[in-house]
mmCIF file of C-alpha atoms in Angstrom:
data_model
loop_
_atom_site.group_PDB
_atom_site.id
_atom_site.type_symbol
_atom_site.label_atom_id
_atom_site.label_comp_id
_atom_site.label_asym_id
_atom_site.label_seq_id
_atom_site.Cartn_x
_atom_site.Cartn_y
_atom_site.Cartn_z
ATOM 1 C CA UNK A 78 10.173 -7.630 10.999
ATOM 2 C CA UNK A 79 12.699 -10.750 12.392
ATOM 3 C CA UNK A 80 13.155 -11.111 8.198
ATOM 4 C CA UNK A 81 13.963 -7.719 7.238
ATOM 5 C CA UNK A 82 17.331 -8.683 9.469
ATOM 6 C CA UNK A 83 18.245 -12.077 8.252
ATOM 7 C CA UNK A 84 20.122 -11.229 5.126
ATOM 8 C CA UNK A 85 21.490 -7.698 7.779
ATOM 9 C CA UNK A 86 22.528 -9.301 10.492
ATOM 10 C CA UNK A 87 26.170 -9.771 12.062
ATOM 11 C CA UNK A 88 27.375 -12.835 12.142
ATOM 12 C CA UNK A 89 27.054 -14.980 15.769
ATOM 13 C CA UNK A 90 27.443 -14.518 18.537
ATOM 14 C CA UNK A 91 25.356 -11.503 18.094
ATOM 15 C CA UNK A 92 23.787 -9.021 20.309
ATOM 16 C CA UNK A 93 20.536 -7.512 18.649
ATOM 17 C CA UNK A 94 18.752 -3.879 19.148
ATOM 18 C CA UNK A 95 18.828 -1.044 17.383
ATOM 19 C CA UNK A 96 17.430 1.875 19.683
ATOM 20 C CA UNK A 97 18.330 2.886 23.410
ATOM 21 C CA UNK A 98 18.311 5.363 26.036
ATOM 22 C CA UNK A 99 20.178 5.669 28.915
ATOM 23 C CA UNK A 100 23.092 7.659 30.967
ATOM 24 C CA UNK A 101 26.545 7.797 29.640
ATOM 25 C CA UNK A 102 29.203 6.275 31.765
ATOM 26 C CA UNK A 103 31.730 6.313 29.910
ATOM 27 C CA UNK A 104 33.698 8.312 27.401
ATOM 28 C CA UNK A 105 36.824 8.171 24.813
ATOM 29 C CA UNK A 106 38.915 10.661 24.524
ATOM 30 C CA UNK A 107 37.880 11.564 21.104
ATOM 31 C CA UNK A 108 34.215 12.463 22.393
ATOM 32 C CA UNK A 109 33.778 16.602 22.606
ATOM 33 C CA UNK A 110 29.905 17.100 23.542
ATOM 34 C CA UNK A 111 28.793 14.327 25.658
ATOM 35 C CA UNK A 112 30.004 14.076 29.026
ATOM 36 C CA UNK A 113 29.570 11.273 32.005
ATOM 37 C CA UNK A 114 25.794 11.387 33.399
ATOM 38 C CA UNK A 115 24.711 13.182 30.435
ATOM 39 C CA UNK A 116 20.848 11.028 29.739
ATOM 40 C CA UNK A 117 20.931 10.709 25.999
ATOM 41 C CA UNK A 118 19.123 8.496 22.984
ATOM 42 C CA UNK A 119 19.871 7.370 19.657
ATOM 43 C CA UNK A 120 20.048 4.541 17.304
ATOM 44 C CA UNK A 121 23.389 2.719 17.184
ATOM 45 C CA UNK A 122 23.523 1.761 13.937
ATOM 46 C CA UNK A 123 24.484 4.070 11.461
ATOM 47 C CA UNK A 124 22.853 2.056 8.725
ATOM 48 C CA UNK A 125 20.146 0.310 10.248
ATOM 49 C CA UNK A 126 20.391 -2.715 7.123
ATOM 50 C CA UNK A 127 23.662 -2.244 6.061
ATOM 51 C CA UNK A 128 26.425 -4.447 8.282
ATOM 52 C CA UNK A 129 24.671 -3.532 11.768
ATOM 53 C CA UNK A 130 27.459 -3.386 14.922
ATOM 54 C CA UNK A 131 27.826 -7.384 16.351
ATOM 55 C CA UNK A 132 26.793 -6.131 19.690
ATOM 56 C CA UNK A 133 23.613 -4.305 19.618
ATOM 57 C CA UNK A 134 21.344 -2.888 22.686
ATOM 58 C CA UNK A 135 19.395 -5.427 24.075
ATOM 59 C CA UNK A 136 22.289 -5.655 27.223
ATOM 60 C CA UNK A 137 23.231 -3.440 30.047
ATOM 61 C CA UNK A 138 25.580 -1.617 28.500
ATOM 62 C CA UNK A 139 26.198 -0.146 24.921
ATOM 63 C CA UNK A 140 29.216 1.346 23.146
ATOM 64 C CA UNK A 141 28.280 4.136 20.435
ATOM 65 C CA UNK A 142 29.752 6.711 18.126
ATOM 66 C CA UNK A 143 29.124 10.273 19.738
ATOM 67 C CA UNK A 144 27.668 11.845 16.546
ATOM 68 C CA UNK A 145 24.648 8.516 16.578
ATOM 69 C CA UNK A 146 23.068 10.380 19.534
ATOM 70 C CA UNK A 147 21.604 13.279 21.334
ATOM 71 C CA UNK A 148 20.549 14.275 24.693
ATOM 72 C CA UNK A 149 16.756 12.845 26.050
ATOM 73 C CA UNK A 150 14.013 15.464 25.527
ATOM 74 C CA UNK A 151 13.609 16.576 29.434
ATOM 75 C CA UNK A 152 9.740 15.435 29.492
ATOM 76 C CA UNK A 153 10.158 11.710 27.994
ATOM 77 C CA UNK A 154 11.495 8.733 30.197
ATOM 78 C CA UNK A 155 13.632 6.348 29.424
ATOM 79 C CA UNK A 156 11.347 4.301 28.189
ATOM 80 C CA UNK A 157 9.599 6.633 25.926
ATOM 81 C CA UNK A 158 12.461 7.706 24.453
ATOM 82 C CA UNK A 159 13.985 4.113 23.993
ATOM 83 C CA UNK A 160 11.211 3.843 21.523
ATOM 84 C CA UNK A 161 12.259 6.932 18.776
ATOM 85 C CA UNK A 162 15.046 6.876 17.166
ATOM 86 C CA UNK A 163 14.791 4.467 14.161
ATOM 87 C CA UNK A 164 11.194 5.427 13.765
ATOM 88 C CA UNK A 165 11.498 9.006 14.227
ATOM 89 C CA UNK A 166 14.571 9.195 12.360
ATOM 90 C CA UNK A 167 12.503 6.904 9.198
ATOM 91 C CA UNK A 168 9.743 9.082 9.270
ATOM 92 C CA UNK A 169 12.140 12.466 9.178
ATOM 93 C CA UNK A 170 14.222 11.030 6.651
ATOM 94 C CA UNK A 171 11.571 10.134 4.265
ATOM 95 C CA UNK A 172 9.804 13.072 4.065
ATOM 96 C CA UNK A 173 13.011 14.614 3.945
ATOM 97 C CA UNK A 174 14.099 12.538 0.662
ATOM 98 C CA UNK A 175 10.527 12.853 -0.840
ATOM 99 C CA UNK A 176 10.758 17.286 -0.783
ATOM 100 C CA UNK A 177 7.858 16.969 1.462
ATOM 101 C CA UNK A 178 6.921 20.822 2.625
ATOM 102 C CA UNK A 179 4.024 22.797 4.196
ATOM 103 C CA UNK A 180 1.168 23.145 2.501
ATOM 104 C CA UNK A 181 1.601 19.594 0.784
ATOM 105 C CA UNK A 182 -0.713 16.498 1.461
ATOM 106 C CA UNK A 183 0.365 13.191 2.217
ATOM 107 C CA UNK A 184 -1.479 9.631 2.514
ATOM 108 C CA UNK A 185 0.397 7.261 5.392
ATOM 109 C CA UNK A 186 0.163 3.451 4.752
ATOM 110 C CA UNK A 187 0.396 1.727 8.285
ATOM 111 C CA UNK A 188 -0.651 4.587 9.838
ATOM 112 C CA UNK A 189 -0.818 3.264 13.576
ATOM 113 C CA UNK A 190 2.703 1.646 13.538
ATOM 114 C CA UNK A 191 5.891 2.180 14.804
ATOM 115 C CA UNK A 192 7.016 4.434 11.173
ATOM 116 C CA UNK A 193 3.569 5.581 10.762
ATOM 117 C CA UNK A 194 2.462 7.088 13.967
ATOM 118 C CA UNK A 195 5.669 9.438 13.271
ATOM 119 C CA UNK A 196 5.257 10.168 9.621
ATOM 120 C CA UNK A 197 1.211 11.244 10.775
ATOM 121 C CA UNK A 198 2.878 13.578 13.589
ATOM 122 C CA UNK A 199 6.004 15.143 11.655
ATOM 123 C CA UNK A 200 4.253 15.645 8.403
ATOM 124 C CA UNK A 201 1.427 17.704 10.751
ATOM 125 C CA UNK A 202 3.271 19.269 13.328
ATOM 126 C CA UNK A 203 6.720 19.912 11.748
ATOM 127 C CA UNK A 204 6.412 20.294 8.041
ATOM 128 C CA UNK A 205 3.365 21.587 8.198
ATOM 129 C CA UNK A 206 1.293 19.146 5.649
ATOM 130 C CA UNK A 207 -2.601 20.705 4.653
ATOM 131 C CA UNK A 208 -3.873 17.162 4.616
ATOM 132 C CA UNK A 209 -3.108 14.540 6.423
ATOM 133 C CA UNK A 210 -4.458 10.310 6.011
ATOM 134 C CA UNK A 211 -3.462 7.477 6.857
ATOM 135 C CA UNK A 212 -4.589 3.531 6.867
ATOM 136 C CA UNK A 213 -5.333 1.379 10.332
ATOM 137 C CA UNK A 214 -7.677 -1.139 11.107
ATOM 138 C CA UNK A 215 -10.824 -0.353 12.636
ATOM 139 C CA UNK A 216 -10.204 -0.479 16.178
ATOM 140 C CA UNK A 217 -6.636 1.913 15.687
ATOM 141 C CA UNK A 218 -8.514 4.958 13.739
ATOM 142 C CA UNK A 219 -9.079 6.985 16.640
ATOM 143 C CA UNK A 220 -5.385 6.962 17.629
ATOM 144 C CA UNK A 221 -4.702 8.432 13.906
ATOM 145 C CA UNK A 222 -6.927 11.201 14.686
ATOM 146 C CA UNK A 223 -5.399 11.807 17.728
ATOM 147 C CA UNK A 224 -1.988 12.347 16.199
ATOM 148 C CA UNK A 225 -3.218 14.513 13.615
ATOM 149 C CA UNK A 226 -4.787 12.641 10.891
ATOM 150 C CA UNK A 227 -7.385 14.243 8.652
ATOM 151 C CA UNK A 228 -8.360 10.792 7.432
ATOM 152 C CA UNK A 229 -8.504 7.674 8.941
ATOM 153 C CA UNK A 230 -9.191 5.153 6.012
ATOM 154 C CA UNK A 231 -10.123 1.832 7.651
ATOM 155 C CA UNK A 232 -8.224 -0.684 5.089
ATOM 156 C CA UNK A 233 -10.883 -3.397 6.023
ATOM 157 C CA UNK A 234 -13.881 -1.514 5.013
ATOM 158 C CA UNK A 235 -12.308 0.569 1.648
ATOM 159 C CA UNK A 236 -9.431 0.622 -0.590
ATOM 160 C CA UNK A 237 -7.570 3.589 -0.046
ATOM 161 C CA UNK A 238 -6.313 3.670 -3.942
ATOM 162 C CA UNK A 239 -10.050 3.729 -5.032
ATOM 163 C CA UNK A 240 -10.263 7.161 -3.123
ATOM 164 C CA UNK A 241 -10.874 10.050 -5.787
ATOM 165 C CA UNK A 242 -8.776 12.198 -3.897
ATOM 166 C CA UNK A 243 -5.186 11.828 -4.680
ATOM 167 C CA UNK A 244 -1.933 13.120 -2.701
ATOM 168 C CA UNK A 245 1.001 14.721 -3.194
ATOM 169 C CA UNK A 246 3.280 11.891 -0.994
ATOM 170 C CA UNK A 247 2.306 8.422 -0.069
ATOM 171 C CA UNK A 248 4.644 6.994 2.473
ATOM 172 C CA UNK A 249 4.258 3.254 2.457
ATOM 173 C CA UNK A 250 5.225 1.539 5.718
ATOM 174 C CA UNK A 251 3.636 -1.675 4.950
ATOM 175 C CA UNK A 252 5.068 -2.946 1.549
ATOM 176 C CA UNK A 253 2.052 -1.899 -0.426
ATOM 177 C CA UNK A 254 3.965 0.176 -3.095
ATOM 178 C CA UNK A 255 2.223 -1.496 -6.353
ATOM 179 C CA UNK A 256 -1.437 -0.078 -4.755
ATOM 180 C CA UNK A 257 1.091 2.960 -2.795
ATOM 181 C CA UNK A 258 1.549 4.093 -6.507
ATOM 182 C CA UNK A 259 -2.439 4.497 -7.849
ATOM 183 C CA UNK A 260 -3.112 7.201 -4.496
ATOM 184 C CA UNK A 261 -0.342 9.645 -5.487
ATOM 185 C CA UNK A 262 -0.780 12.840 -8.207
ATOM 186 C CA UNK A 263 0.729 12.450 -11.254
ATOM 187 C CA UNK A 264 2.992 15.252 -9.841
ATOM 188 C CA UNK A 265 3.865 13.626 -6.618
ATOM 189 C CA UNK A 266 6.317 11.010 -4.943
ATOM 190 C CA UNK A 267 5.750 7.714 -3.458
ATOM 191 C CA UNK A 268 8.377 6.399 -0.663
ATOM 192 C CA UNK A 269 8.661 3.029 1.044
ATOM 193 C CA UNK A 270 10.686 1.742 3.811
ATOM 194 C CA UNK A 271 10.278 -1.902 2.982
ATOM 195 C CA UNK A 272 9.323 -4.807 0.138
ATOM 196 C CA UNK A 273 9.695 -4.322 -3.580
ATOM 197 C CA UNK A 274 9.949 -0.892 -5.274
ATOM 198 C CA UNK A 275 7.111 0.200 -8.548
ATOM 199 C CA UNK A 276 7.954 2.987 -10.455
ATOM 200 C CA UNK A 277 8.101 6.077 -9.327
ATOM 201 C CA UNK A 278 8.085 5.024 -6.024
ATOM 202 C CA UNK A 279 11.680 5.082 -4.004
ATOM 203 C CA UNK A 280 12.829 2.759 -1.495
ATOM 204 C CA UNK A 281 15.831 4.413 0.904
ATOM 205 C CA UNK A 282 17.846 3.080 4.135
ATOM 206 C CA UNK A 283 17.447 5.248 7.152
ATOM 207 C CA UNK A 284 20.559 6.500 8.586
ATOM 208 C CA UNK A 285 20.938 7.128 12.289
ATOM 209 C CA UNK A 286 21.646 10.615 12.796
ATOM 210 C CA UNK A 287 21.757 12.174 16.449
ATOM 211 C CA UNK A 288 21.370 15.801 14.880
ATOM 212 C CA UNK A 289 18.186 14.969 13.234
ATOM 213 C CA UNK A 290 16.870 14.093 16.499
ATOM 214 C CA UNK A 291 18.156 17.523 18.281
ATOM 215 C CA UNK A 292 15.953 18.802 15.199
ATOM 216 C CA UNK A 293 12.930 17.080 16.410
ATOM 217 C CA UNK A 294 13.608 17.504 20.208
ATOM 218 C CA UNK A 295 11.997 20.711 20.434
ATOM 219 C CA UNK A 296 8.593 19.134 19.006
ATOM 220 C CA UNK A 297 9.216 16.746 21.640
ATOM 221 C CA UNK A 298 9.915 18.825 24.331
ATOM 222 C CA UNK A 299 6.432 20.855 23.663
ATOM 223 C CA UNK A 300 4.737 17.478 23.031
ATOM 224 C CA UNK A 301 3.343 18.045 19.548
ATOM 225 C CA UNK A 302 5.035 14.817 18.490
ATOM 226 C CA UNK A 303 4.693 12.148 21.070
ATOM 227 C CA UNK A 304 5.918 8.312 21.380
ATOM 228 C CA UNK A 305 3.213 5.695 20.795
ATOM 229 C CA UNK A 306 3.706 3.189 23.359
ATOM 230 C CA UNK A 307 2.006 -0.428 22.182
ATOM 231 C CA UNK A 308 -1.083 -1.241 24.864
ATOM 232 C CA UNK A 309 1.286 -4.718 25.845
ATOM 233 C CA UNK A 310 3.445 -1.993 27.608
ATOM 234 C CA UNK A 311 6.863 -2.026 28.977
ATOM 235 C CA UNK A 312 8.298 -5.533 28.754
ATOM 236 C CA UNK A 313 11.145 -6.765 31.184
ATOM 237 C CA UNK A 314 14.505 -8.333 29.466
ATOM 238 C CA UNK A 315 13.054 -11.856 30.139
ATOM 239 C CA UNK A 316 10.210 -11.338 27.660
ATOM 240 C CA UNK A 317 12.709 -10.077 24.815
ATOM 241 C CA UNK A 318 11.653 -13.696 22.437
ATOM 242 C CA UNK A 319 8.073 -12.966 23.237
ATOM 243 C CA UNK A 320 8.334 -9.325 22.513
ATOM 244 C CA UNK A 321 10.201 -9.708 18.749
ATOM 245 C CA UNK A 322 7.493 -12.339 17.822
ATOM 246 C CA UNK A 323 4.644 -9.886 18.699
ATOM 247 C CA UNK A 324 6.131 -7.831 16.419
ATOM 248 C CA UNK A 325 6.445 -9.945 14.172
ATOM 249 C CA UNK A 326 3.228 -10.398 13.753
ATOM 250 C CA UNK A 327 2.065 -6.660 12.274
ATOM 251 C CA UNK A 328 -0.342 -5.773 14.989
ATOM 252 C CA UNK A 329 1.852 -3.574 16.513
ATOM 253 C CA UNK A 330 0.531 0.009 17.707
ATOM 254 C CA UNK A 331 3.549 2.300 17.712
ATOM 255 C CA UNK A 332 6.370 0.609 19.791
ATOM 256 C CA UNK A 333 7.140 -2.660 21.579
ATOM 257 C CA UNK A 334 9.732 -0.996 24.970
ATOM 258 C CA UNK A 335 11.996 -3.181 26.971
ATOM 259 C CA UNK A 336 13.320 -2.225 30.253
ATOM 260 C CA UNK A 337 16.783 -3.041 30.330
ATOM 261 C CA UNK A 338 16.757 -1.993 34.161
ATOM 262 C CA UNK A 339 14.460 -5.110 35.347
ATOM 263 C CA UNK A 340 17.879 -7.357 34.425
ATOM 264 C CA UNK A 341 18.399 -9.436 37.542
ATOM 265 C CA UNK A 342 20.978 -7.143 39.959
ATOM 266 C CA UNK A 343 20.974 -4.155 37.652
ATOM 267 C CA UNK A 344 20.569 -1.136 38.626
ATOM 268 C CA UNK A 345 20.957 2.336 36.980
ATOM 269 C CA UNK A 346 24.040 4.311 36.840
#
């Protein structure tokens, strides 16, 4: 993951962080639909690859474009909702891109990360998919099936391109598009987020987009789609290194949070 930024990120001094949640404090004059003490979300970088701001969210504070976010589902903390927006807004956008519709079947590479545990729930609960699988290790397939998944290929027992069942999408969120490629019809699309592209597969940029996520919010608000929070759970500010080398690492389940209220002498607005 701290790779995917180096050839991204703004030059120093930076400030990293992509996602937040919080209350609005402040606002230009330019701003129409958010208002002081409004509790919103988003992700503050319109293209999350492409020239990222300087001074991201990892801080107390955070200055944002209006249309980059939209008011916190009522039922989801902070915290929870800190977690969404470049995942939720990947998985939306993708399946978007790829002409994915009801009725449709779809294979999830990475199933039980941060991308995948949102592609699982919006491809079941929003657009309506009549198959859903996905790929974890063994210990994570139970979470799959708890989100919706149909399948839950364990990728250390069986390869999921040797399956004789193919699908109409494969959405690769682990840079497996060479093997993403032998699972799909010969009718159907392959999409990845990450790593080199094979033919006919299509690699795309997210773009942060608060009225995709007042889309979603009423699937959040009902709780059909759901944050996955990581079993580490909440880290403080002071664990920010420790927390960007765990994900590092690929082992993530759904999201790594930070708390950007347990900052020495800061308190919420």
């Amino acid at each position: 993951m701290l790779g995917m930024f180096i050839h991204a990120d703004s030059p120093f001094p930076t400030v990293p962080g992509y996602d937040v949640a919080g209350v609005v404090v402040k606002v230009g004059r330019q701003v129409k639909n958010l208002k002081v003490g409004d509790e919103v979300y988003g992700n503050i970088h319109e293209k999350a690859f492409d020239h990222p701001k300087q001074y991201g969210t990892l801080a107390e504070y955070t200055a944002v474009e209006e249309k980059l976010l939209a008011l916190k589902p009522k039922n989801l903390s902070f915290d929870e909702a800190a977690g969404l927006p470049v995942a939720i807004e990947t998985a939306y956008e993708g399946l978007e891109r790829s002409g994915f519709s009801s009725g449709k079947s779809i294979l999830v590479l990475g199933g039980a990360g941060g991308v995948g545990t949102m592609v699982i729930q919006l491809a079941k609960h929003v657009f309506g998919a009549s198959k859903v699988a996905a790929t974890s290790s063994t210990g994570k397939l139970d979470l799959l099936k708890s989100l919706g998944d149909d399948l839950a290929i364990d990728y250390t027992k069986e390869n999921f391109e040797d399956l004789p069942e193919k699908f109409d999408l494969v959405y690769d969120c682990i840079r497996q598009c060479e093997r993403a490629v032998e699972a799909v019809k010969e009718s159907g699309r392959v999409v990845t987020i990450a790593g080199a592209v094979t033919v006919p597969a299509f690699k795309f940029i997210v773009t942060s987009n608060g009225a995709d996520l007042d889309k979603l919010k009423p699937f959040l608000e009902s709780g059909k789609v759901k944050p996955i929070i990581d079993p580490k759970g909440i880290l403080p500010f002071s664990q920010t290194v420790e927390a960007l080398s765990y994900v590092e690492t690929g082992r993530v389940t759904g999201k790594v949070f930070q708390d950007m209220q347990r900052l020495p002498g800061f308190e919420k607005t």
